[in-house]
Amino acid sequence: MLISNAHAQAAQGAAQDPTGGLMGLAPIILMFIVLWFLMIRPQMKKAKEHQKLISELAKGDEVVTQGGIVGKITKVGENYVAIEVASLKDAPVEVQIQKQAVAALLPKGTLKSL
């Protein structure tokens, strides 16, 4: 009684404009291109640089880890490195970390200035 009947409209023919479907995809394509250049590409570049840093680690390098630990590399293994973080009474304090945990390579002599 209070609700009126809904009547379906007659279906329209095929799209009038043949480029209508392509123009509807244009914003999505544009957003993907912007996303690629602003987020994906720089992230891939940074990952490639980090992988190069990891592969070039050598004994004697001074590094900082992702956890903020600063030290000198004493041993380099396939997946792990030993970092000397302190020296107590001529006994070095070493920490074993994964190579992937190395965040940055420091210039030589940085540890002496700390």
mmCIF file of N, CA and C in Angstrom:
data_model
loop_
_atom_site.group_PDB
_atom_site.id
_atom_site.type_symbol
_atom_site.label_atom_id
_atom_site.label_comp_id
_atom_site.label_asym_id
_atom_site.label_seq_id
_atom_site.Cartn_x
_atom_site.Cartn_y
_atom_site.Cartn_z
ATOM 1 N N MET A 1 0.798 -1.184 0.000
ATOM 2 C CA MET A 1 0.000 0.000 0.000
ATOM 3 C C MET A 1 0.850 1.260 0.000
ATOM 4 N N LEU A 2 1.799 1.306 0.933
ATOM 5 C CA LEU A 2 2.596 2.515 1.032
ATOM 6 C C LEU A 2 3.809 2.479 0.103
ATOM 7 N N ILE A 3 4.155 1.307 -0.389
ATOM 8 C CA ILE A 3 5.316 1.175 -1.254
ATOM 9 C C ILE A 3 4.840 1.093 -2.687
ATOM 10 N N SER A 4 5.412 1.958 -3.515
ATOM 11 C CA SER A 4 5.001 1.935 -4.914
ATOM 12 C C SER A 4 5.760 0.851 -5.665
ATOM 13 N N ASN A 5 5.187 0.396 -6.725
ATOM 14 C CA ASN A 5 5.808 -0.639 -7.534
ATOM 15 C C ASN A 5 6.992 -0.064 -8.300
ATOM 16 N N ALA A 6 8.065 -0.852 -8.396
ATOM 17 C CA ALA A 6 9.248 -0.436 -9.143
ATOM 18 C C ALA A 6 9.110 -0.970 -10.557
ATOM 19 N N HIS A 7 9.369 -0.125 -11.498
ATOM 20 C CA HIS A 7 9.279 -0.536 -12.893
ATOM 21 C C HIS A 7 10.660 -0.476 -13.514
ATOM 22 N N ALA A 8 11.025 -1.533 -14.198
ATOM 23 C CA ALA A 8 12.329 -1.587 -14.846
ATOM 24 C C ALA A 8 12.304 -0.729 -16.097
ATOM 25 N N GLN A 9 13.416 -0.068 -16.331
ATOM 26 C CA GLN A 9 13.519 0.735 -17.539
ATOM 27 C C GLN A 9 13.926 -0.163 -18.691
ATOM 28 N N ALA A 10 13.601 0.239 -19.826
ATOM 29 C CA ALA A 10 13.971 -0.527 -21.006
ATOM 30 C C ALA A 10 15.486 -0.429 -21.179
ATOM 31 N N ALA A 11 16.097 -1.541 -21.557
ATOM 32 C CA ALA A 11 17.556 -1.585 -21.722
ATOM 33 C C ALA A 11 17.978 -0.718 -22.888
ATOM 34 N N GLN A 12 19.027 0.036 -22.682
ATOM 35 C CA GLN A 12 19.582 0.851 -23.746
ATOM 36 C C GLN A 12 20.363 -0.049 -24.686
ATOM 37 N N GLY A 13 20.627 0.413 -25.860
ATOM 38 C CA GLY A 13 21.412 -0.347 -26.821
ATOM 39 C C GLY A 13 22.875 -0.378 -26.395
ATOM 40 N N ALA A 14 23.732 -0.874 -27.218
ATOM 41 C CA ALA A 14 25.166 -0.934 -26.936
ATOM 42 C C ALA A 14 25.694 0.481 -26.750
ATOM 43 N N ALA A 15 26.878 0.584 -26.181
ATOM 44 C CA ALA A 15 27.484 1.890 -25.908
ATOM 45 C C ALA A 15 27.507 2.720 -27.189
ATOM 46 N N GLN A 16 27.149 3.957 -27.048
ATOM 47 C CA GLN A 16 27.106 4.862 -28.178
ATOM 48 C C GLN A 16 28.507 5.169 -28.684
ATOM 49 N N ASP A 17 29.467 5.346 -27.706
ATOM 50 C CA ASP A 17 30.831 5.747 -28.041
ATOM 51 C C ASP A 17 31.749 4.527 -27.954
ATOM 52 N N PRO A 18 32.437 4.150 -29.031
ATOM 53 C CA PRO A 18 33.300 2.971 -28.969
ATOM 54 C C PRO A 18 34.507 3.144 -28.049
ATOM 55 N N THR A 19 34.898 4.370 -27.711
ATOM 56 C CA THR A 19 36.033 4.590 -26.804
ATOM 57 C C THR A 19 35.585 4.713 -25.352
ATOM 58 N N GLY A 20 34.316 4.558 -25.080
ATOM 59 C CA GLY A 20 33.791 4.697 -23.718
ATOM 60 C C GLY A 20 34.430 3.722 -22.751
ATOM 61 N N GLY A 21 34.632 2.475 -23.143
ATOM 62 C CA GLY A 21 35.251 1.486 -22.267
ATOM 63 C C GLY A 21 36.707 1.796 -22.004
ATOM 64 N N LEU A 22 37.418 2.244 -23.018
ATOM 65 C CA LEU A 22 38.829 2.582 -22.866
ATOM 66 C C LEU A 22 39.001 3.822 -22.000
ATOM 67 N N MET A 23 38.131 4.779 -22.164
ATOM 68 C CA MET A 23 38.219 5.999 -21.353
ATOM 69 C C MET A 23 37.872 5.709 -19.893
ATOM 70 N N GLY A 24 37.085 4.676 -19.655
ATOM 71 C CA GLY A 24 36.782 4.289 -18.281
ATOM 72 C C GLY A 24 37.985 3.649 -17.597
ATOM 73 N N LEU A 25 38.863 3.012 -18.368
ATOM 74 C CA LEU A 25 40.063 2.387 -17.813
ATOM 75 C C LEU A 25 41.227 3.362 -17.667
ATOM 76 N N ALA A 26 41.160 4.483 -18.319
ATOM 77 C CA ALA A 26 42.262 5.452 -18.299
ATOM 78 C C ALA A 26 42.640 5.890 -16.880
ATOM 79 N N PRO A 27 41.698 6.228 -16.002
ATOM 80 C CA PRO A 27 42.102 6.622 -14.638
ATOM 81 C C PRO A 27 42.804 5.493 -13.875
ATOM 82 N N ILE A 28 42.364 4.268 -14.073
ATOM 83 C CA ILE A 28 42.990 3.137 -13.390
ATOM 84 C C ILE A 28 44.415 2.943 -13.892
ATOM 85 N N ILE A 29 44.611 3.029 -15.189
ATOM 86 C CA ILE A 29 45.944 2.896 -15.775
ATOM 87 C C ILE A 29 46.848 4.028 -15.296
ATOM 88 N N LEU A 30 46.330 5.240 -15.255
ATOM 89 C CA LEU A 30 47.100 6.394 -14.784
ATOM 90 C C LEU A 30 47.501 6.218 -13.320
ATOM 91 N N MET A 31 46.588 5.714 -12.486
ATOM 92 C CA MET A 31 46.907 5.499 -11.071
ATOM 93 C C MET A 31 47.986 4.427 -10.920
ATOM 94 N N PHE A 32 47.962 3.378 -11.736
ATOM 95 C CA PHE A 32 48.984 2.342 -11.672
ATOM 96 C C PHE A 32 50.348 2.908 -12.064
ATOM 97 N N ILE A 33 50.385 3.740 -13.088
ATOM 98 C CA ILE A 33 51.651 4.335 -13.521
ATOM 99 C C ILE A 33 52.238 5.223 -12.417
ATOM 100 N N VAL A 34 51.400 6.031 -11.793
ATOM 101 C CA VAL A 34 51.858 6.894 -10.697
ATOM 102 C C VAL A 34 52.352 6.036 -9.526
ATOM 103 N N LEU A 35 51.605 4.985 -9.194
ATOM 104 C CA LEU A 35 52.008 4.079 -8.122
ATOM 105 C C LEU A 35 53.359 3.444 -8.430
ATOM 106 N N TRP A 36 53.568 3.067 -9.671
ATOM 107 C CA TRP A 36 54.831 2.440 -10.081
ATOM 108 C C TRP A 36 56.013 3.381 -9.843
ATOM 109 N N PHE A 37 55.888 4.626 -10.299
ATOM 110 C CA PHE A 37 57.006 5.563 -10.192
ATOM 111 C C PHE A 37 57.213 6.122 -8.790
ATOM 112 N N LEU A 38 56.164 6.191 -7.983
ATOM 113 C CA LEU A 38 56.305 6.772 -6.650
ATOM 114 C C LEU A 38 56.588 5.749 -5.549
ATOM 115 N N MET A 39 56.172 4.481 -5.750
ATOM 116 C CA MET A 39 56.328 3.514 -4.670
ATOM 117 C C MET A 39 57.117 2.267 -5.063
ATOM 118 N N ILE A 40 56.721 1.610 -6.115
ATOM 119 C CA ILE A 40 57.302 0.311 -6.449
ATOM 120 C C ILE A 40 58.731 0.446 -6.952
ATOM 121 N N ARG A 41 58.970 1.334 -7.889
ATOM 122 C CA ARG A 41 60.310 1.486 -8.479
ATOM 123 C C ARG A 41 61.361 1.896 -7.446
ATOM 124 N N PRO A 42 61.112 2.915 -6.601
ATOM 125 C CA PRO A 42 62.123 3.271 -5.585
ATOM 126 C C PRO A 42 62.380 2.140 -4.585
ATOM 127 N N GLN A 43 61.339 1.382 -4.242
ATOM 128 C CA GLN A 43 61.520 0.272 -3.310
ATOM 129 C C GLN A 43 62.397 -0.815 -3.931
ATOM 130 N N MET A 44 62.206 -1.108 -5.202
ATOM 131 C CA MET A 44 63.032 -2.102 -5.886
ATOM 132 C C MET A 44 64.479 -1.631 -5.972
ATOM 133 N N LYS A 45 64.678 -0.336 -6.226
ATOM 134 C CA LYS A 45 66.028 0.222 -6.314
ATOM 135 C C LYS A 45 66.743 0.128 -4.963
ATOM 136 N N LYS A 46 66.020 0.453 -3.881
ATOM 137 C CA LYS A 46 66.609 0.389 -2.549
ATOM 138 C C LYS A 46 66.951 -1.055 -2.172
ATOM 139 N N ALA A 47 66.093 -1.995 -2.527
ATOM 140 C CA ALA A 47 66.358 -3.407 -2.234
ATOM 141 C C ALA A 47 67.587 -3.895 -2.991
ATOM 142 N N LYS A 48 67.757 -3.446 -4.227
ATOM 143 C CA LYS A 48 68.923 -3.847 -5.019
ATOM 144 C C LYS A 48 70.208 -3.276 -4.412
ATOM 145 N N GLU A 49 70.168 -2.023 -3.948
ATOM 146 C CA GLU A 49 71.338 -1.413 -3.306
ATOM 147 C C GLU A 49 71.690 -2.137 -2.007
ATOM 148 N N HIS A 50 70.678 -2.528 -1.216
ATOM 149 C CA HIS A 50 70.923 -3.242 0.038
ATOM 150 C C HIS A 50 71.531 -4.612 -0.243
ATOM 151 N N GLN A 51 71.059 -5.294 -1.269
ATOM 152 C CA GLN A 51 71.610 -6.595 -1.617
ATOM 153 C C GLN A 51 73.073 -6.465 -2.035
ATOM 154 N N LYS A 52 73.412 -5.391 -2.754
ATOM 155 C CA LYS A 52 74.802 -5.149 -3.146
ATOM 156 C C LYS A 52 75.661 -4.892 -1.907
ATOM 157 N N LEU A 53 75.147 -4.107 -0.955
ATOM 158 C CA LEU A 53 75.858 -3.829 0.294
ATOM 159 C C LEU A 53 76.129 -5.125 1.045
ATOM 160 N N ILE A 54 75.150 -5.994 1.141
ATOM 161 C CA ILE A 54 75.281 -7.258 1.863
ATOM 162 C C ILE A 54 76.337 -8.146 1.203
ATOM 163 N N SER A 55 76.343 -8.182 -0.112
ATOM 164 C CA SER A 55 77.285 -9.063 -0.810
ATOM 165 C C SER A 55 78.729 -8.564 -0.719
ATOM 166 N N GLU A 56 78.934 -7.266 -0.455
ATOM 167 C CA GLU A 56 80.274 -6.696 -0.404
ATOM 168 C C GLU A 56 80.832 -6.542 1.014
ATOM 169 N N LEU A 57 80.150 -7.096 2.024
ATOM 170 C CA LEU A 57 80.652 -6.989 3.395
ATOM 171 C C LEU A 57 81.971 -7.748 3.535
ATOM 172 N N ALA A 58 82.911 -7.150 4.266
ATOM 173 C CA ALA A 58 84.223 -7.771 4.446
ATOM 174 C C ALA A 58 84.685 -7.548 5.884
ATOM 175 N N LYS A 59 85.656 -8.360 6.292
ATOM 176 C CA LYS A 59 86.232 -8.245 7.626
ATOM 177 C C LYS A 59 86.870 -6.864 7.772
ATOM 178 N N GLY A 60 86.606 -6.212 8.908
ATOM 179 C CA GLY A 60 87.170 -4.888 9.165
ATOM 180 C C GLY A 60 86.222 -3.741 8.835
ATOM 181 N N ASP A 61 85.135 -4.014 8.146
ATOM 182 C CA ASP A 61 84.152 -2.965 7.842
ATOM 183 C C ASP A 61 83.426 -2.552 9.113
ATOM 184 N N GLU A 62 83.130 -1.277 9.223
ATOM 185 C CA GLU A 62 82.358 -0.771 10.353
ATOM 186 C C GLU A 62 80.928 -0.582 9.879
ATOM 187 N N VAL A 63 79.985 -1.178 10.637
ATOM 188 C CA VAL A 63 78.595 -1.202 10.200
ATOM 189 C C VAL A 63 77.664 -0.802 11.334
ATOM 190 N N VAL A 64 76.451 -0.456 10.968
ATOM 191 C CA VAL A 64 75.370 -0.244 11.918
ATOM 192 C C VAL A 64 74.239 -1.195 11.511
ATOM 193 N N THR A 65 73.648 -1.864 12.503
ATOM 194 C CA THR A 65 72.583 -2.822 12.222
ATOM 195 C C THR A 65 71.233 -2.119 12.233
ATOM 196 N N GLN A 66 70.204 -2.848 11.837
ATOM 197 C CA GLN A 66 68.855 -2.283 11.848
ATOM 198 C C GLN A 66 68.383 -2.012 13.265
ATOM 199 N N GLY A 67 68.979 -2.694 14.238
ATOM 200 C CA GLY A 67 68.637 -2.465 15.639
ATOM 201 C C GLY A 67 69.417 -1.324 16.270
ATOM 202 N N GLY A 68 70.357 -0.734 15.530
ATOM 203 C CA GLY A 68 71.115 0.395 16.033
ATOM 204 C C GLY A 68 72.449 0.038 16.646
ATOM 205 N N ILE A 69 72.852 -1.216 16.570
ATOM 206 C CA ILE A 69 74.143 -1.634 17.121
ATOM 207 C C ILE A 69 75.242 -1.258 16.135
ATOM 208 N N VAL A 70 76.297 -0.628 16.654
ATOM 209 C CA VAL A 70 77.424 -0.208 15.826
ATOM 210 C C VAL A 70 78.620 -1.075 16.194
ATOM 211 N N GLY A 71 79.322 -1.566 15.183
ATOM 212 C CA GLY A 71 80.474 -2.391 15.468
ATOM 213 C C GLY A 71 81.314 -2.655 14.239
ATOM 214 N N LYS A 72 82.404 -3.421 14.454
ATOM 215 C CA LYS A 72 83.342 -3.768 13.387
ATOM 216 C C LYS A 72 83.190 -5.249 13.080
ATOM 217 N N ILE A 73 83.116 -5.595 11.809
ATOM 218 C CA ILE A 73 82.968 -6.986 11.398
ATOM 219 C C ILE A 73 84.278 -7.725 11.644
ATOM 220 N N THR A 74 84.182 -8.875 12.345
ATOM 221 C CA THR A 74 85.361 -9.689 12.611
ATOM 222 C C THR A 74 85.358 -10.986 11.811
ATOM 223 N N LYS A 75 84.179 -11.517 11.516
ATOM 224 C CA LYS A 75 84.059 -12.747 10.729
ATOM 225 C C LYS A 75 82.880 -12.601 9.780
ATOM 226 N N VAL A 76 83.055 -13.117 8.568
ATOM 227 C CA VAL A 76 81.979 -13.086 7.584
ATOM 228 C C VAL A 76 81.687 -14.514 7.157
ATOM 229 N N GLY A 77 80.450 -14.941 7.359
ATOM 230 C CA GLY A 77 80.014 -16.259 6.923
ATOM 231 C C GLY A 77 79.082 -16.125 5.733
ATOM 232 N N GLU A 78 78.439 -17.235 5.393
ATOM 233 C CA GLU A 78 77.525 -17.212 4.255
ATOM 234 C C GLU A 78 76.254 -16.427 4.573
ATOM 235 N N ASN A 79 75.693 -16.635 5.767
ATOM 236 C CA ASN A 79 74.458 -15.954 6.151
ATOM 237 C C ASN A 79 74.612 -15.072 7.391
ATOM 238 N N TYR A 80 75.712 -15.242 8.120
ATOM 239 C CA TYR A 80 75.900 -14.511 9.371
ATOM 240 C C TYR A 80 77.237 -13.779 9.371
ATOM 241 N N VAL A 81 77.300 -12.711 10.181
ATOM 242 C CA VAL A 81 78.555 -12.004 10.404
ATOM 243 C C VAL A 81 78.730 -11.831 11.915
ATOM 244 N N ALA A 82 79.977 -11.800 12.357
ATOM 245 C CA ALA A 82 80.289 -11.525 13.753
ATOM 246 C C ALA A 82 80.743 -10.072 13.841
ATOM 247 N N ILE A 83 80.145 -9.348 14.764
ATOM 248 C CA ILE A 83 80.455 -7.926 14.930
ATOM 249 C C ILE A 83 81.031 -7.704 16.320
ATOM 250 N N GLU A 84 82.184 -7.063 16.368
ATOM 251 C CA GLU A 84 82.788 -6.696 17.648
ATOM 252 C C GLU A 84 82.158 -5.384 18.081
ATOM 253 N N VAL A 85 81.448 -5.431 19.226
ATOM 254 C CA VAL A 85 80.746 -4.238 19.697
ATOM 255 C C VAL A 85 81.463 -3.539 20.839
ATOM 256 N N ALA A 86 82.355 -4.259 21.534
ATOM 257 C CA ALA A 86 83.107 -3.666 22.642
ATOM 258 C C ALA A 86 84.331 -4.521 22.912
ATOM 259 N N SER A 87 85.255 -3.965 23.707
ATOM 260 C CA SER A 87 86.442 -4.701 24.107
ATOM 261 C C SER A 87 86.633 -4.521 25.608
ATOM 262 N N LEU A 88 86.477 -5.612 26.352
ATOM 263 C CA LEU A 88 86.607 -5.566 27.800
ATOM 264 C C LEU A 88 87.872 -6.307 28.227
ATOM 265 N N LYS A 89 88.838 -5.589 28.772
ATOM 266 C CA LYS A 89 90.103 -6.164 29.254
ATOM 267 C C LYS A 89 90.727 -7.059 28.192
ATOM 268 N N ASP A 90 90.867 -6.526 27.020
ATOM 269 C CA ASP A 90 91.483 -7.210 25.880
ATOM 270 C C ASP A 90 90.704 -8.425 25.399
ATOM 271 N N ALA A 91 89.465 -8.570 25.800
ATOM 272 C CA ALA A 91 88.598 -9.649 25.306
ATOM 273 C C ALA A 91 87.463 -9.001 24.509
ATOM 274 N N PRO A 92 87.431 -9.202 23.223
ATOM 275 C CA PRO A 92 86.390 -8.554 22.427
ATOM 276 C C PRO A 92 85.001 -9.159 22.695
ATOM 277 N N VAL A 93 84.008 -8.300 22.700
ATOM 278 C CA VAL A 93 82.620 -8.739 22.840
ATOM 279 C C VAL A 93 82.034 -8.786 21.429
ATOM 280 N N GLU A 94 81.708 -10.000 20.995
ATOM 281 C CA GLU A 94 81.205 -10.174 19.640
ATOM 282 C C GLU A 94 79.739 -10.586 19.655
ATOM 283 N N VAL A 95 79.022 -10.143 18.642
ATOM 284 C CA VAL A 95 77.622 -10.475 18.463
ATOM 285 C C VAL A 95 77.469 -11.083 17.076
ATOM 286 N N GLN A 96 76.763 -12.218 17.004
ATOM 287 C CA GLN A 96 76.479 -12.835 15.716
ATOM 288 C C GLN A 96 75.144 -12.287 15.215
ATOM 289 N N ILE A 97 75.121 -11.787 13.983
ATOM 290 C CA ILE A 97 73.880 -11.277 13.396
ATOM 291 C C ILE A 97 73.745 -11.813 11.974
ATOM 292 N N GLN A 98 72.537 -11.775 11.471
ATOM 293 C CA GLN A 98 72.311 -12.137 10.076
ATOM 294 C C GLN A 98 72.809 -11.005 9.195
ATOM 295 N N LYS A 99 73.288 -11.365 8.025
ATOM 296 C CA LYS A 99 73.779 -10.349 7.097
ATOM 297 C C LYS A 99 72.676 -9.354 6.724
ATOM 298 N N GLN A 100 71.453 -9.841 6.601
ATOM 299 C CA GLN A 100 70.343 -8.967 6.209
ATOM 300 C C GLN A 100 70.053 -7.886 7.252
ATOM 301 N N ALA A 101 70.531 -8.063 8.491
ATOM 302 C CA ALA A 101 70.288 -7.090 9.553
ATOM 303 C C ALA A 101 71.232 -5.901 9.482
ATOM 304 N N VAL A 102 72.234 -5.945 8.610
ATOM 305 C CA VAL A 102 73.139 -4.807 8.443
ATOM 306 C C VAL A 102 72.404 -3.720 7.669
ATOM 307 N N ALA A 103 72.289 -2.552 8.276
ATOM 308 C CA ALA A 103 71.542 -1.463 7.655
ATOM 309 C C ALA A 103 72.435 -0.553 6.822
ATOM 310 N N ALA A 104 73.639 -0.258 7.315
ATOM 311 C CA ALA A 104 74.497 0.688 6.599
ATOM 312 C C ALA A 104 75.961 0.407 6.899
ATOM 313 N N LEU A 105 76.786 0.792 5.960
ATOM 314 C CA LEU A 105 78.233 0.691 6.092
ATOM 315 C C LEU A 105 78.742 2.071 6.501
ATOM 316 N N LEU A 106 79.534 2.125 7.560
ATOM 317 C CA LEU A 106 80.049 3.404 8.058
ATOM 318 C C LEU A 106 81.437 3.667 7.490
ATOM 319 N N PRO A 107 81.835 4.932 7.393
ATOM 320 C CA PRO A 107 83.198 5.251 6.960
ATOM 321 C C PRO A 107 84.212 4.737 7.976
ATOM 322 N N LYS A 108 85.394 4.390 7.491
ATOM 323 C CA LYS A 108 86.455 3.886 8.372
ATOM 324 C C LYS A 108 86.789 4.932 9.428
ATOM 325 N N GLY A 109 87.006 4.479 10.668
ATOM 326 C CA GLY A 109 87.366 5.375 11.756
ATOM 327 C C GLY A 109 86.189 5.951 12.508
ATOM 328 N N THR A 110 84.982 5.610 12.133
ATOM 329 C CA THR A 110 83.799 6.147 12.811
ATOM 330 C C THR A 110 83.726 5.660 14.246
ATOM 331 N N LEU A 111 84.087 4.405 14.475
ATOM 332 C CA LEU A 111 83.990 3.858 15.827
ATOM 333 C C LEU A 111 84.923 4.554 16.805
ATOM 334 N N LYS A 112 86.065 4.994 16.341
ATOM 335 C CA LYS A 112 87.006 5.690 17.231
ATOM 336 C C LYS A 112 86.464 7.041 17.665
ATOM 337 N N SER A 113 85.665 7.667 16.826
ATOM 338 C CA SER A 113 85.134 8.988 17.157
ATOM 339 C C SER A 113 83.907 8.896 18.063
ATOM 340 N N LEU A 114 83.343 7.700 18.206
ATOM 341 C CA LEU A 114 82.168 7.548 19.089
ATOM 342 C C LEU A 114 82.628 7.432 20.477
#
